[in-house]
Coordinates of C-alpha atoms and ligand atoms in Angstrom, one line a residue:
M23 CA 146.0 51.6 24.8
T24 CA 144.8 53.1 21.5
A25 CA 142.2 55.6 22.6
S26 CA 141.3 58.0 19.8
L27 CA 140.0 61.5 20.2
G28 CA 136.6 60.7 18.8
G29 CA 136.7 60.6 15.0
D30 CA 135.1 63.1 12.8
T31 CA 133.0 61.3 10.2
R32 CA 129.8 63.4 10.9
S33 CA 129.4 66.6 12.7
G34 CA 126.7 66.9 15.4
G35 CA 125.5 70.3 14.3
S36 CA 126.5 73.8 13.5
S37 CA 128.0 74.5 16.9
G38 CA 128.6 71.0 18.3
P39 CA 131.9 69.3 19.0
A40 CA 133.3 67.2 16.2
A41 CA 132.1 63.7 17.2
S42 CA 131.6 60.5 15.3
A43 CA 127.9 59.8 14.9
A44 CA 126.3 62.7 16.7
I45 CA 122.6 62.9 17.5
S46 CA 122.3 66.7 18.0
T47 CA 119.2 68.2 19.5
L48 CA 120.1 71.4 17.6
E49 CA 119.4 69.5 14.4
R50 CA 115.8 68.3 15.3
S51 CA 114.0 70.4 12.6
R52 CA 116.4 69.3 9.9
V53 CA 116.0 65.7 10.9
M54 CA 112.2 66.1 10.7
D55 CA 112.5 67.7 7.2
R56 CA 114.6 64.8 6.0
M57 CA 112.2 62.2 7.5
E58 CA 109.3 63.8 5.6
R59 CA 111.2 64.2 2.4
E60 CA 112.8 60.8 2.0
R61 CA 111.3 57.3 1.8
F62 CA 113.0 54.7 4.0
D63 CA 113.5 51.0 3.9
C64 CA 112.6 50.7 7.6
V65 CA 110.9 52.9 10.1
V66 CA 111.5 51.8 13.7
I67 CA 109.1 52.7 16.5
G68 CA 110.9 52.8 19.9
G69 CA 114.3 54.1 21.0
G70 CA 115.2 51.6 23.7
I71 CA 117.8 48.9 23.3
S72 CA 115.6 46.8 20.9
G73 CA 114.8 49.7 18.6
A74 CA 118.4 51.0 18.7
G75 CA 119.7 47.5 18.0
V76 CA 117.4 47.0 15.1
A77 CA 118.2 50.5 13.6
C78 CA 121.9 49.7 13.9
A79 CA 121.6 46.2 12.4
A80 CA 119.5 47.5 9.5
A81 CA 121.6 50.5 8.7
Q82 CA 124.8 48.5 8.8
R83 CA 123.3 46.1 6.3
G84 CA 122.6 48.8 3.8
Q85 CA 119.0 49.8 4.7
S86 CA 117.9 53.4 5.0
V87 CA 116.4 53.8 8.5
A88 CA 114.3 56.3 10.5
L89 CA 113.7 55.7 14.2
L90 CA 111.1 57.5 16.3
E91 CA 110.9 57.5 20.0
S92 CA 108.0 58.9 22.0
G93 CA 110.0 60.2 25.0
D94 CA 113.8 60.4 25.4
F95 CA 116.0 57.7 23.9
A96 CA 116.3 54.9 26.5
S97 CA 113.6 56.4 28.7
G98 CA 111.6 53.2 28.9
T99 CA 112.9 49.9 30.4
S100 CA 116.3 50.3 28.8
S101 CA 117.5 52.8 31.4
R102 CA 115.9 51.1 34.4
S103 CA 117.5 47.6 34.3
S104 CA 120.0 46.0 36.7
K105 CA 122.7 47.1 34.2
L106 CA 124.2 43.7 33.9
I107 CA 125.5 42.2 30.7
H108 CA 124.9 38.6 31.8
G109 CA 124.0 35.2 30.6
G110 CA 121.4 34.8 33.3
L111 CA 122.7 32.0 35.5
R112 CA 119.3 31.4 36.9
Y113 CA 117.8 30.7 33.5
L114 CA 120.1 27.7 33.4
A115 CA 118.2 26.3 36.4
M116 CA 115.0 27.0 34.4
G117 CA 116.4 24.9 31.5
D118 CA 116.6 27.8 29.1
I119 CA 119.9 26.6 27.7
A120 CA 119.7 28.3 24.3
L121 CA 119.0 31.7 25.9
V122 CA 121.8 31.3 28.3
R123 CA 124.3 30.3 25.5
T124 CA 123.3 33.2 23.3
T125 CA 123.5 35.8 26.1
A126 CA 126.6 34.3 27.8
L127 CA 128.4 34.5 24.4
E128 CA 127.2 38.1 23.8
R129 CA 129.0 39.3 26.9
K130 CA 132.4 39.1 25.1
E131 CA 131.0 40.6 21.9
I132 CA 129.6 43.7 23.7
H133 CA 132.9 44.0 25.5
R134 CA 134.7 43.9 22.2
L135 CA 132.5 46.6 20.7
A136 CA 132.4 48.9 23.8
P137 CA 134.7 47.8 26.6
H138 CA 133.6 50.7 28.8
L139 CA 130.0 49.5 28.5
A140 CA 130.7 45.9 29.4
V141 CA 133.2 46.0 32.3
P142 CA 134.1 42.6 33.8
R143 CA 133.4 42.5 37.5
W144 CA 133.3 39.7 40.2
M145 CA 129.9 38.4 41.2
V146 CA 130.4 37.2 44.7
V147 CA 128.1 34.4 45.9
P148 CA 128.7 33.7 49.6
T149 CA 127.7 30.2 50.8
R150 CA 127.1 28.9 54.3
S151 CA 128.7 25.5 53.8
R152 CA 131.3 23.7 51.6
A153 CA 128.5 21.5 50.2
G154 CA 126.7 24.7 49.1
L155 CA 129.9 26.0 47.5
L156 CA 130.5 22.7 45.5
K157 CA 126.9 22.7 44.3
F158 CA 127.1 26.2 43.1
R159 CA 130.5 25.5 41.3
A160 CA 128.9 22.7 39.3
G161 CA 126.3 25.1 37.9
I162 CA 128.8 27.8 37.2
T163 CA 131.1 25.4 35.3
T164 CA 128.3 24.6 32.8
Y165 CA 127.6 28.4 32.6
E166 CA 131.2 29.2 31.8
R167 CA 131.3 26.4 29.2
L168 CA 128.2 27.8 27.4
G169 CA 129.8 31.3 27.4
A170 CA 133.3 30.1 26.3
V171 CA 134.8 31.9 29.2
E172 CA 138.6 32.2 29.1
P173 CA 140.7 30.5 31.8
K174 CA 141.7 33.9 33.4
D175 CA 138.1 34.8 33.9
R176 CA 136.9 31.5 35.2
H177 CA 135.2 31.2 38.7
R178 CA 137.2 30.7 41.8
S179 CA 136.5 30.0 45.5
W180 CA 137.1 32.4 48.3
S181 CA 138.0 31.2 51.8
V182 CA 136.7 33.1 54.8
E183 CA 140.0 35.0 54.8
D184 CA 139.5 36.1 51.2
L185 CA 136.0 37.2 52.1
E186 CA 137.4 39.2 55.0
R187 CA 139.9 41.0 52.7
E188 CA 137.6 41.5 49.7
E189 CA 134.1 41.9 51.2
P190 CA 134.6 42.6 54.9
R191 CA 131.0 43.5 55.6
V192 CA 129.7 40.0 54.4
D193 CA 128.7 38.3 57.6
R194 CA 131.4 35.7 58.2
G195 CA 129.5 34.3 61.2
V196 CA 127.0 33.0 58.6
F197 CA 129.0 32.7 55.3
K198 CA 132.3 30.7 55.5
H199 CA 133.0 30.5 51.7
A200 CA 132.2 32.3 48.5
C201 CA 132.2 31.3 44.8
V202 CA 133.1 34.3 42.6
Y203 CA 132.5 34.4 38.8
R204 CA 132.6 37.0 36.1
E205 CA 129.7 39.1 34.9
Y206 CA 129.8 42.4 33.1
L207 CA 128.5 45.8 34.2
T208 CA 127.1 48.3 31.8
D209 CA 125.4 51.7 31.7
D210 CA 122.2 50.7 30.0
A211 CA 121.2 54.2 28.8
H212 CA 124.6 54.8 27.3
L213 CA 124.6 51.4 25.7
V214 CA 121.4 52.5 23.9
L215 CA 122.8 55.9 23.0
A216 CA 126.1 54.4 21.6
T217 CA 124.1 51.8 19.6
L218 CA 121.8 54.5 18.2
R219 CA 124.8 56.7 17.3
S220 CA 126.4 53.7 15.6
A221 CA 123.2 53.5 13.5
V222 CA 123.4 57.2 12.7
R223 CA 127.1 56.7 11.7
S224 CA 125.7 54.2 9.1
G225 CA 123.2 56.7 7.8
A226 CA 120.1 56.3 10.1
L227 CA 118.0 59.2 11.3
A228 CA 116.8 59.3 14.9
L229 CA 114.2 61.5 16.5
S230 CA 113.2 61.5 20.2
H231 CA 110.1 63.1 21.9
A232 CA 108.0 62.2 18.9
P233 CA 105.3 59.6 19.7
V234 CA 104.0 57.6 16.8
D235 CA 100.2 57.8 16.9
E236 CA 99.3 56.4 13.5
I237 CA 100.4 53.6 11.2
A238 CA 99.6 54.5 7.6
I239 CA 98.1 51.5 5.8
E240 CA 97.9 51.5 2.0
S241 CA 96.2 48.6 0.1
G242 CA 96.3 46.6 3.3
K243 CA 100.0 47.0 3.8
A244 CA 101.8 49.2 6.4
A245 CA 103.5 52.0 4.4
G246 CA 104.8 54.4 7.1
V247 CA 103.9 56.1 10.4
E248 CA 102.8 59.5 11.7
A249 CA 104.3 61.1 14.8
E250 CA 104.0 64.5 16.6
C251 CA 106.9 66.5 18.0
A252 CA 106.2 66.9 21.7
F253 CA 107.8 70.4 21.8
T254 CA 106.4 72.1 18.7
G255 CA 103.3 70.0 17.8
R256 CA 104.7 69.6 14.3
R257 CA 103.4 66.4 12.7
V258 CA 105.8 64.2 10.7
R259 CA 104.8 61.6 8.2
V260 CA 107.5 59.0 7.5
R261 CA 107.1 56.7 4.6
A262 CA 108.8 53.3 4.7
R263 CA 108.7 49.9 3.0
C264 CA 108.8 48.2 6.4
V265 CA 107.4 49.3 9.8
I266 CA 109.1 47.7 12.9
N267 CA 107.5 47.9 16.3
A268 CA 110.1 47.8 19.1
A269 CA 108.0 49.6 21.7
G270 CA 108.9 47.4 24.7
P271 CA 106.2 47.5 27.4
W272 CA 104.0 49.5 24.9
V273 CA 104.4 46.9 22.1
E274 CA 100.7 46.0 22.4
A275 CA 99.5 49.6 22.2
V276 CA 101.5 50.0 18.9
R277 CA 100.2 46.7 17.6
R278 CA 96.7 48.1 18.1
L279 CA 97.5 51.0 15.8
E280 CA 98.0 48.3 13.1
S281 CA 95.0 46.2 14.1
P282 CA 92.6 47.3 16.9
S283 CA 91.8 43.6 17.7
A284 CA 95.5 42.5 18.2
S285 CA 95.5 39.9 21.0
P286 CA 97.3 40.6 24.3
L287 CA 100.8 39.2 24.5
L288 CA 102.7 40.6 27.4
H289 CA 103.0 40.1 31.1
L290 CA 104.5 43.2 32.6
S291 CA 106.6 42.8 35.7
K292 CA 107.8 45.6 37.9
G293 CA 111.5 45.7 39.0
V294 CA 112.7 48.2 41.6
H295 CA 116.3 49.2 42.5
I296 CA 117.4 51.3 45.4
V297 CA 120.7 53.2 45.8
V298 CA 122.6 53.8 49.1
P299 CA 125.9 55.6 49.8
A300 CA 128.9 53.1 49.8
S301 CA 129.7 54.6 53.2
V302 CA 126.5 53.0 54.5
L303 CA 127.1 49.6 52.8
P304 CA 130.7 49.3 51.8
V305 CA 130.4 46.6 49.2
H306 CA 133.4 46.4 46.7
H307 CA 132.2 43.9 44.0
M308 CA 128.7 42.6 43.2
V309 CA 127.4 40.5 46.1
V310 CA 124.5 38.1 45.7
G311 CA 122.0 37.2 48.5
T312 CA 118.7 35.5 48.8
A313 CA 115.3 37.2 49.4
R314 CA 112.5 35.7 51.5
D315 CA 110.9 34.1 48.3
R316 CA 114.3 32.5 47.4
R317 CA 115.0 35.0 44.6
S318 CA 118.5 36.4 44.2
I319 CA 119.1 40.0 45.2
F320 CA 122.3 41.9 44.1
A321 CA 124.2 44.6 45.9
I322 CA 126.4 46.3 43.2
R323 CA 129.2 48.8 43.8
H324 CA 129.0 51.8 41.4
G325 CA 131.5 54.6 42.2
D326 CA 130.6 56.0 45.6
V327 CA 127.2 54.3 45.8
V328 CA 125.9 50.8 46.0
Y329 CA 122.6 49.8 44.2
I330 CA 120.4 46.9 45.3
G331 CA 117.9 45.1 43.2
T332 CA 115.6 43.9 42.2
T333 CA 111.9 43.1 42.8
D334 CA 109.9 41.0 40.2
T335 CA 106.2 41.5 40.7
S336 CA 103.3 41.4 38.2
Y337 CA 102.2 44.9 37.1
G338 CA 98.5 45.0 36.2
A339 CA 98.2 48.6 35.0
S340 CA 99.2 49.8 31.6
A341 CA 102.7 51.0 31.0
A342 CA 101.4 54.6 30.4
G343 CA 102.5 55.9 33.7
W344 CA 105.7 54.5 35.3
P345 CA 105.1 52.4 38.4
E346 CA 105.4 53.9 41.9
I347 CA 108.1 52.7 44.2
T348 CA 106.4 51.5 47.4
S349 CA 107.7 51.0 50.9
A350 CA 106.9 47.3 50.4
D351 CA 109.3 47.2 47.4
V352 CA 112.0 48.8 49.4
D353 CA 111.5 46.6 52.5
Y354 CA 111.7 43.5 50.3
L355 CA 115.2 44.6 49.1
L356 CA 116.4 45.7 52.5
G357 CA 115.4 42.5 54.3
P358 CA 118.0 40.2 52.8
L359 CA 120.8 42.8 53.5
R360 CA 120.4 42.2 57.2
E361 CA 121.2 38.5 56.7
M362 CA 124.1 39.1 54.2
F363 CA 126.0 41.9 55.9
S364 CA 127.1 42.5 59.5
G365 CA 127.1 46.0 61.1
A366 CA 124.3 48.6 61.3
P367 CA 121.3 47.6 59.2
V368 CA 120.5 49.7 56.1
T369 CA 117.2 51.5 56.5
R370 CA 114.7 53.3 54.2
S371 CA 116.1 56.7 55.2
D372 CA 119.6 55.6 53.9
V373 CA 118.2 55.4 50.4
V374 CA 119.4 58.3 48.2
A375 CA 117.9 57.3 44.8
A376 CA 115.7 54.6 43.3
W377 CA 114.3 53.5 40.0
A378 CA 111.5 51.2 38.8
G379 CA 111.3 49.5 35.4
L380 CA 108.8 47.3 33.6
R381 CA 109.9 44.0 32.1
P382 CA 108.0 43.3 28.9
L383 CA 107.8 39.5 29.3
I384 CA 106.0 37.2 26.9
A385 CA 103.0 36.0 28.9
D386 CA 103.0 32.4 30.0
P387 CA 99.6 31.9 31.7
G388 CA 99.8 30.6 35.3
K389 CA 103.4 31.4 35.9
P390 CA 104.6 34.1 38.3
P391 CA 106.9 36.7 36.7
H392 CA 110.2 35.3 38.0
E393 CA 109.4 31.9 36.4
I394 CA 108.6 33.4 32.9
S395 CA 111.3 32.9 30.3
R396 CA 113.2 36.0 29.2
R397 CA 113.1 34.8 25.5
D398 CA 112.2 37.2 22.8
E399 CA 109.6 36.8 20.0
V400 CA 109.3 38.3 16.6
M401 CA 105.7 38.6 15.2
V402 CA 104.2 39.8 11.9
G403 CA 100.9 41.6 12.0
P404 CA 98.1 41.6 9.4
A405 CA 99.5 44.7 7.6
G406 CA 103.0 43.4 7.8
V407 CA 104.2 45.3 10.8
V408 CA 107.1 43.4 12.4
S409 CA 106.9 43.5 16.2
V410 CA 109.5 42.4 18.7
A411 CA 108.8 41.7 22.4
G412 CA 110.5 40.1 25.4
G413 CA 114.2 39.5 25.5
K414 CA 117.0 41.1 27.5
L415 CA 119.3 44.0 27.2
T416 CA 122.2 41.5 26.8
G417 CA 120.8 39.7 23.8
F418 CA 119.9 42.8 21.8
R419 CA 122.3 42.1 18.9
P420 CA 121.1 38.6 18.0
M421 CA 117.5 39.8 18.6
A422 CA 118.0 42.7 16.2
R423 CA 119.5 40.4 13.5
A424 CA 116.4 38.1 13.8
V425 CA 114.1 41.1 13.5
I426 CA 115.8 42.6 10.5
E427 CA 116.0 39.2 8.7
K428 CA 112.2 38.8 9.3
A429 CA 111.6 42.3 8.1
A430 CA 113.6 41.6 4.9
E431 CA 111.6 38.4 4.3
V432 CA 108.2 40.2 4.8
C433 CA 109.0 43.4 2.9
G434 CA 111.4 42.2 0.3
L435 CA 114.5 44.1 1.5
A436 CA 117.9 43.1 0.2
L437 CA 120.3 42.9 3.1
A438 CA 124.0 43.3 2.8
P439 CA 125.9 40.5 4.6
W440 CA 126.4 40.9 8.4
A441 CA 129.9 42.2 9.2
G442 CA 130.3 39.8 12.2
E443 CA 133.7 40.2 13.8
R444 CA 134.5 43.1 11.4
E445 CA 131.9 45.3 13.0
E446 CA 133.2 48.7 14.1
P447 CA 133.4 49.5 17.8
L448 CA 130.5 51.6 19.2
P449 CA 131.3 55.3 19.6
G450 CA 133.7 55.6 22.6
G451 CA 134.7 51.9 22.3
D452 CA 137.8 52.4 20.2
F453 CA 140.3 51.6 23.0
D454 CA 141.8 48.3 24.3
G455 CA 139.5 48.0 27.3
D456 CA 142.0 49.1 29.9
L457 CA 139.8 51.5 31.8
A458 CA 142.5 52.1 34.5
T459 CA 144.9 53.5 31.9
L460 CA 142.1 55.6 30.4
E461 CA 141.3 57.0 33.9
A462 CA 145.0 57.7 34.5
L463 CA 145.3 59.5 31.2
L464 CA 142.2 61.7 32.0
A465 CA 143.5 62.4 35.5
G466 CA 147.0 63.3 34.3
K467 CA 146.2 65.2 31.2
F468 CA 143.3 67.2 32.5
G469 CA 144.0 67.3 36.3
L470 CA 140.7 65.5 37.1
S471 CA 140.1 63.8 40.4
R472 CA 140.2 60.0 40.3
P473 CA 136.5 59.6 40.9
C474 CA 135.7 62.1 38.2
A475 CA 138.1 60.4 35.7
A476 CA 136.7 56.9 36.6
R477 CA 133.1 58.1 36.1
L478 CA 133.9 59.8 32.7
A479 CA 135.8 56.8 31.4
S480 CA 133.1 54.3 32.2
L481 CA 130.3 56.5 30.8
Y482 CA 132.0 57.7 27.6
G483 CA 135.0 55.5 27.0
S484 CA 137.6 57.1 24.7
E485 CA 135.2 60.1 24.1
A486 CA 135.8 61.1 27.7
L487 CA 139.0 62.7 26.4
V488 CA 137.0 64.9 24.0
I489 CA 134.6 65.9 26.7
A490 CA 137.4 66.8 29.1
A491 CA 139.0 68.8 26.3
M492 CA 135.8 70.8 26.0
G493 CA 136.2 72.0 29.6
T494 CA 136.8 70.7 33.1
E495 CA 134.8 73.1 35.1
P496 CA 132.5 71.0 37.5
L497 CA 128.8 71.3 37.0
V498 CA 128.3 71.5 40.8
P499 CA 131.2 72.5 43.0
G500 CA 132.9 69.4 44.5
A501 CA 130.9 66.9 42.5
P502 CA 132.6 64.6 39.9
V503 CA 130.4 65.8 37.0
L504 CA 131.6 68.3 34.4
A505 CA 129.6 71.2 32.9
S506 CA 130.9 70.2 29.5
E507 CA 128.9 66.9 29.8
V508 CA 125.7 68.9 29.5
D509 CA 126.8 70.3 26.2
W510 CA 127.9 66.9 25.0
S511 CA 124.5 65.5 26.1
V512 CA 122.7 68.0 23.8
Q513 CA 125.1 68.2 20.9
V514 CA 126.0 64.5 20.6
E515 CA 123.6 62.4 22.6
G516 CA 120.3 64.0 21.7
A517 CA 119.2 65.2 25.2
A518 CA 116.3 67.7 25.0
T519 CA 115.1 68.2 28.5
V520 CA 116.6 68.5 32.0
E521 CA 115.3 65.0 32.8
D522 CA 117.1 63.6 29.8
V523 CA 120.4 65.0 31.1
L524 CA 120.1 64.2 34.8
Y525 CA 118.6 60.7 34.4
R526 CA 120.0 59.2 31.2
R527 CA 123.2 61.2 30.3
I528 CA 125.1 62.4 33.3
R529 CA 123.2 60.0 35.6
A530 CA 123.4 62.4 38.6
A531 CA 119.8 61.5 39.5
L532 CA 120.8 57.9 40.2
F533 CA 124.5 57.7 41.1
V534 CA 125.8 61.1 42.2
P535 CA 123.9 61.9 45.4
E536 CA 125.7 65.3 46.0
A537 CA 124.7 66.4 42.5
R538 CA 121.2 64.8 42.4
E539 CA 119.3 68.1 43.2
A540 CA 122.3 70.5 43.0
S541 CA 122.8 69.9 39.2
L542 CA 119.2 70.8 38.4
E543 CA 119.5 74.6 38.2
P544 CA 122.9 74.7 36.4
T545 CA 121.7 72.1 33.9
A546 CA 118.5 74.1 33.2
D547 CA 120.6 77.3 32.8
R548 CA 122.9 75.6 30.2
L549 CA 119.9 74.1 28.3
T550 CA 118.2 77.4 28.2
E551 CA 121.3 78.9 26.5
L552 CA 121.9 76.0 24.1
L553 CA 118.2 75.5 23.1
H554 CA 117.0 79.1 23.4
W555 CA 114.3 78.2 26.0
S556 CA 111.8 80.9 27.2
D557 CA 111.6 81.7 30.9
E558 CA 108.4 79.8 31.0
R559 CA 109.9 76.6 29.5
R560 CA 112.8 76.8 31.9
L561 CA 110.5 77.2 34.9
L562 CA 108.3 74.3 33.8
E563 CA 111.4 72.0 33.3
V564 CA 112.7 72.8 36.7
E565 CA 109.3 72.2 38.4
Q566 CA 108.8 68.9 36.6
M567 CA 112.3 67.8 37.5
R568 CA 111.9 68.6 41.2
E569 CA 108.6 66.7 41.3
R570 CA 110.2 63.7 39.6
L571 CA 113.2 63.6 41.9
A572 CA 110.9 63.8 44.9
S573 CA 108.5 61.2 43.7
D574 CA 111.3 58.6 43.3
L575 CA 111.9 58.9 47.1
R576 CA 108.3 59.4 48.3
F577 CA 108.3 55.9 50.0
R578 CA 110.6 57.4 52.7
S579 CA 107.8 59.6 54.1
Ligands
LIG616 C1 114.2 45.8 36.7 C2 114.8 45.2 35.5 C3 116.1 44.7 35.5 C4 116.6 44.2 34.3 N1 117.9 43.9 34.3 C5 118.5 43.4 33.2 C6 119.9 43.1 33.2 O1 120.6 43.3 34.2 N2 120.4 42.6 32.0 C7 119.7 42.5 30.9 O2 120.2 42.0 29.9 N3 118.3 42.8 30.9 C8 117.8 43.3 32.0 N4 116.4 43.7 32.0 C9 115.7 43.5 30.7 C10 115.9 44.7 29.8 O3 116.1 45.9 30.5 C11 114.8 44.8 28.8 O4 114.6 43.6 28.1 C12 115.1 45.8 27.7 O5 115.6 47.1 28.2 C13 113.9 46.1 26.8 O6 114.2 47.0 25.9 P1 113.1 47.5 24.8 O7 113.9 48.4 23.9 O8 112.4 46.4 24.2 O9 112.1 48.3 25.6 P2 112.2 49.9 26.1 O10 113.5 50.2 26.7 O11 111.1 50.1 27.1 O12 112.0 50.7 24.8 C14 110.8 50.8 24.2 C15 110.6 52.3 23.8 O13 109.5 52.5 22.9 C16 109.0 53.8 23.1 N5 107.7 53.8 22.6 C17 106.6 53.3 23.1 N6 105.5 53.6 22.4 C18 105.9 54.4 21.3 C19 105.3 55.1 20.3 N7 104.0 55.0 20.1 N8 106.1 55.9 19.5 C20 107.4 56.0 19.6 N9 108.0 55.3 20.7 C21 107.3 54.6 21.5 C22 109.1 53.9 24.6 O14 109.1 55.3 25.0 C23 110.4 53.2 24.9 O15 111.5 54.1 25.0 C24 115.8 44.2 33.1 C25 114.5 44.7 33.1 C26 114.0 45.3 34.3 C27 112.7 45.9 34.2

């Protein structure tokens, strides 16, 4: 293993840890000053995976880039996915061969750049009969060929004895076989943050909590944007040769800033996930079942919890407020578990966390959301704004290349050649992918518990060593989360609110039930110190966070 202690090319701020490519919240006003002073090749609207990918691709190819995000980085769809880096086996059945090939091949590329953010895991598909097993294997063989899967990672069959050993809760009265194949698990929010930090390492500037509310048009051509800092009200005018709209579910609203008559484009689809303790549903891998409408449902082990997803229902309202998680959504997910697993059924009251996302699909009139292709589309508006919509987390790199090449064509940018396989690993990705060795190193060197070491390694990769060196005091007594992670969130990963930390940095709101509420006060205390909050601001943050945590689980009452 070749884990480094983080690198030191750019410091995160006056008092931050030395970290490669930091986005420090302590530097916000300096970033705004620079955004106003300089003129950029590209300004990117949206800090989800699409915007981060575009900023990274553009900066690595020699462009000066500014990125503006209305909320927190990754606060849109890109922290609310199923967290799979996958080719999308079911899109093969829909005949979307090109999409499957691209995304299946991307699995290996993302693993190469950030092995902790694309961890190979077994997807277990239990079947009732041998005929069912053989049918599934035929499809998976094509899938593996498209993704150039190496022999050691190819699918295999499990007998009923294998199932008993590996997934003892799968109902062996019903399922006598299983086909298992490789997919990759990620932390979607950290994939965005690492990609954005990689853009910053190549010279990009990124600012969160700064919604763009105006596109400046000069002589008929988009020439920049205006945004307002959500904390201070300061307005920032960013001048650029090219404006790129990567606003995900809000892409249409941003297109209307360019042209009020822009035609509708998207079909939004709501996807809900629920989380239960692994003690309630002891799944070890990622197990696939079938919902009542024949859609696939996954139960995925994640540390000491298992998450189950997802729904796929048309969402008529605008993306302005995030969709509610209803008891009907939760019951849809719980239903198939009763068929898949033996033992006591999982109930609504077992659910300890939940999240809902909106898929920004390219509308295909007449088709229900689960039949709509997950392809992406790049469009150019009347003032030359380049918009990107649709797509998947997994395909963000090829999508970003397509966007930046279109932007170069429209705005006359001269792109340096793409580095291809010479691309540098993402921050934290500079180790050989052996997470078990990294975990053992963290546990041995810093005396961390195994669950804590495993959690740190998979969220931060090699940078977990830097974070542990900053301090190993737990944020909440007995929970596998370190207080130093809060400092890292602010000084390196651009967190600016309690929600940013709990939901998208330390992930306690989703995956650490014992710290879900207990980490709120200590996080607010530390942010108050680091960011010099007033008592009023601290109180507001705590109240808002309590409401948000409660609203996620309101379906239980
Ligand atoms: C339930 C669900 C499960 C999924 N599972 C998977 C999966 O397992 N694997 C996979 O590959 N894909 C998956 N996807 C798809 C994937 O998550 C999305 O394709 C991807 O995250 C979209 O990213 P984005 O950057 O385009 O949009 P977003 O992540 O939503 O980013 C857009 C950003 O733009 C910002 N913004 C909007 N308006 C403005 C403005 N005016 N100014 C500044 N910023 C603005 C928003 O705040 C937002 O952060 C899933 C999607 C869902 C909903």
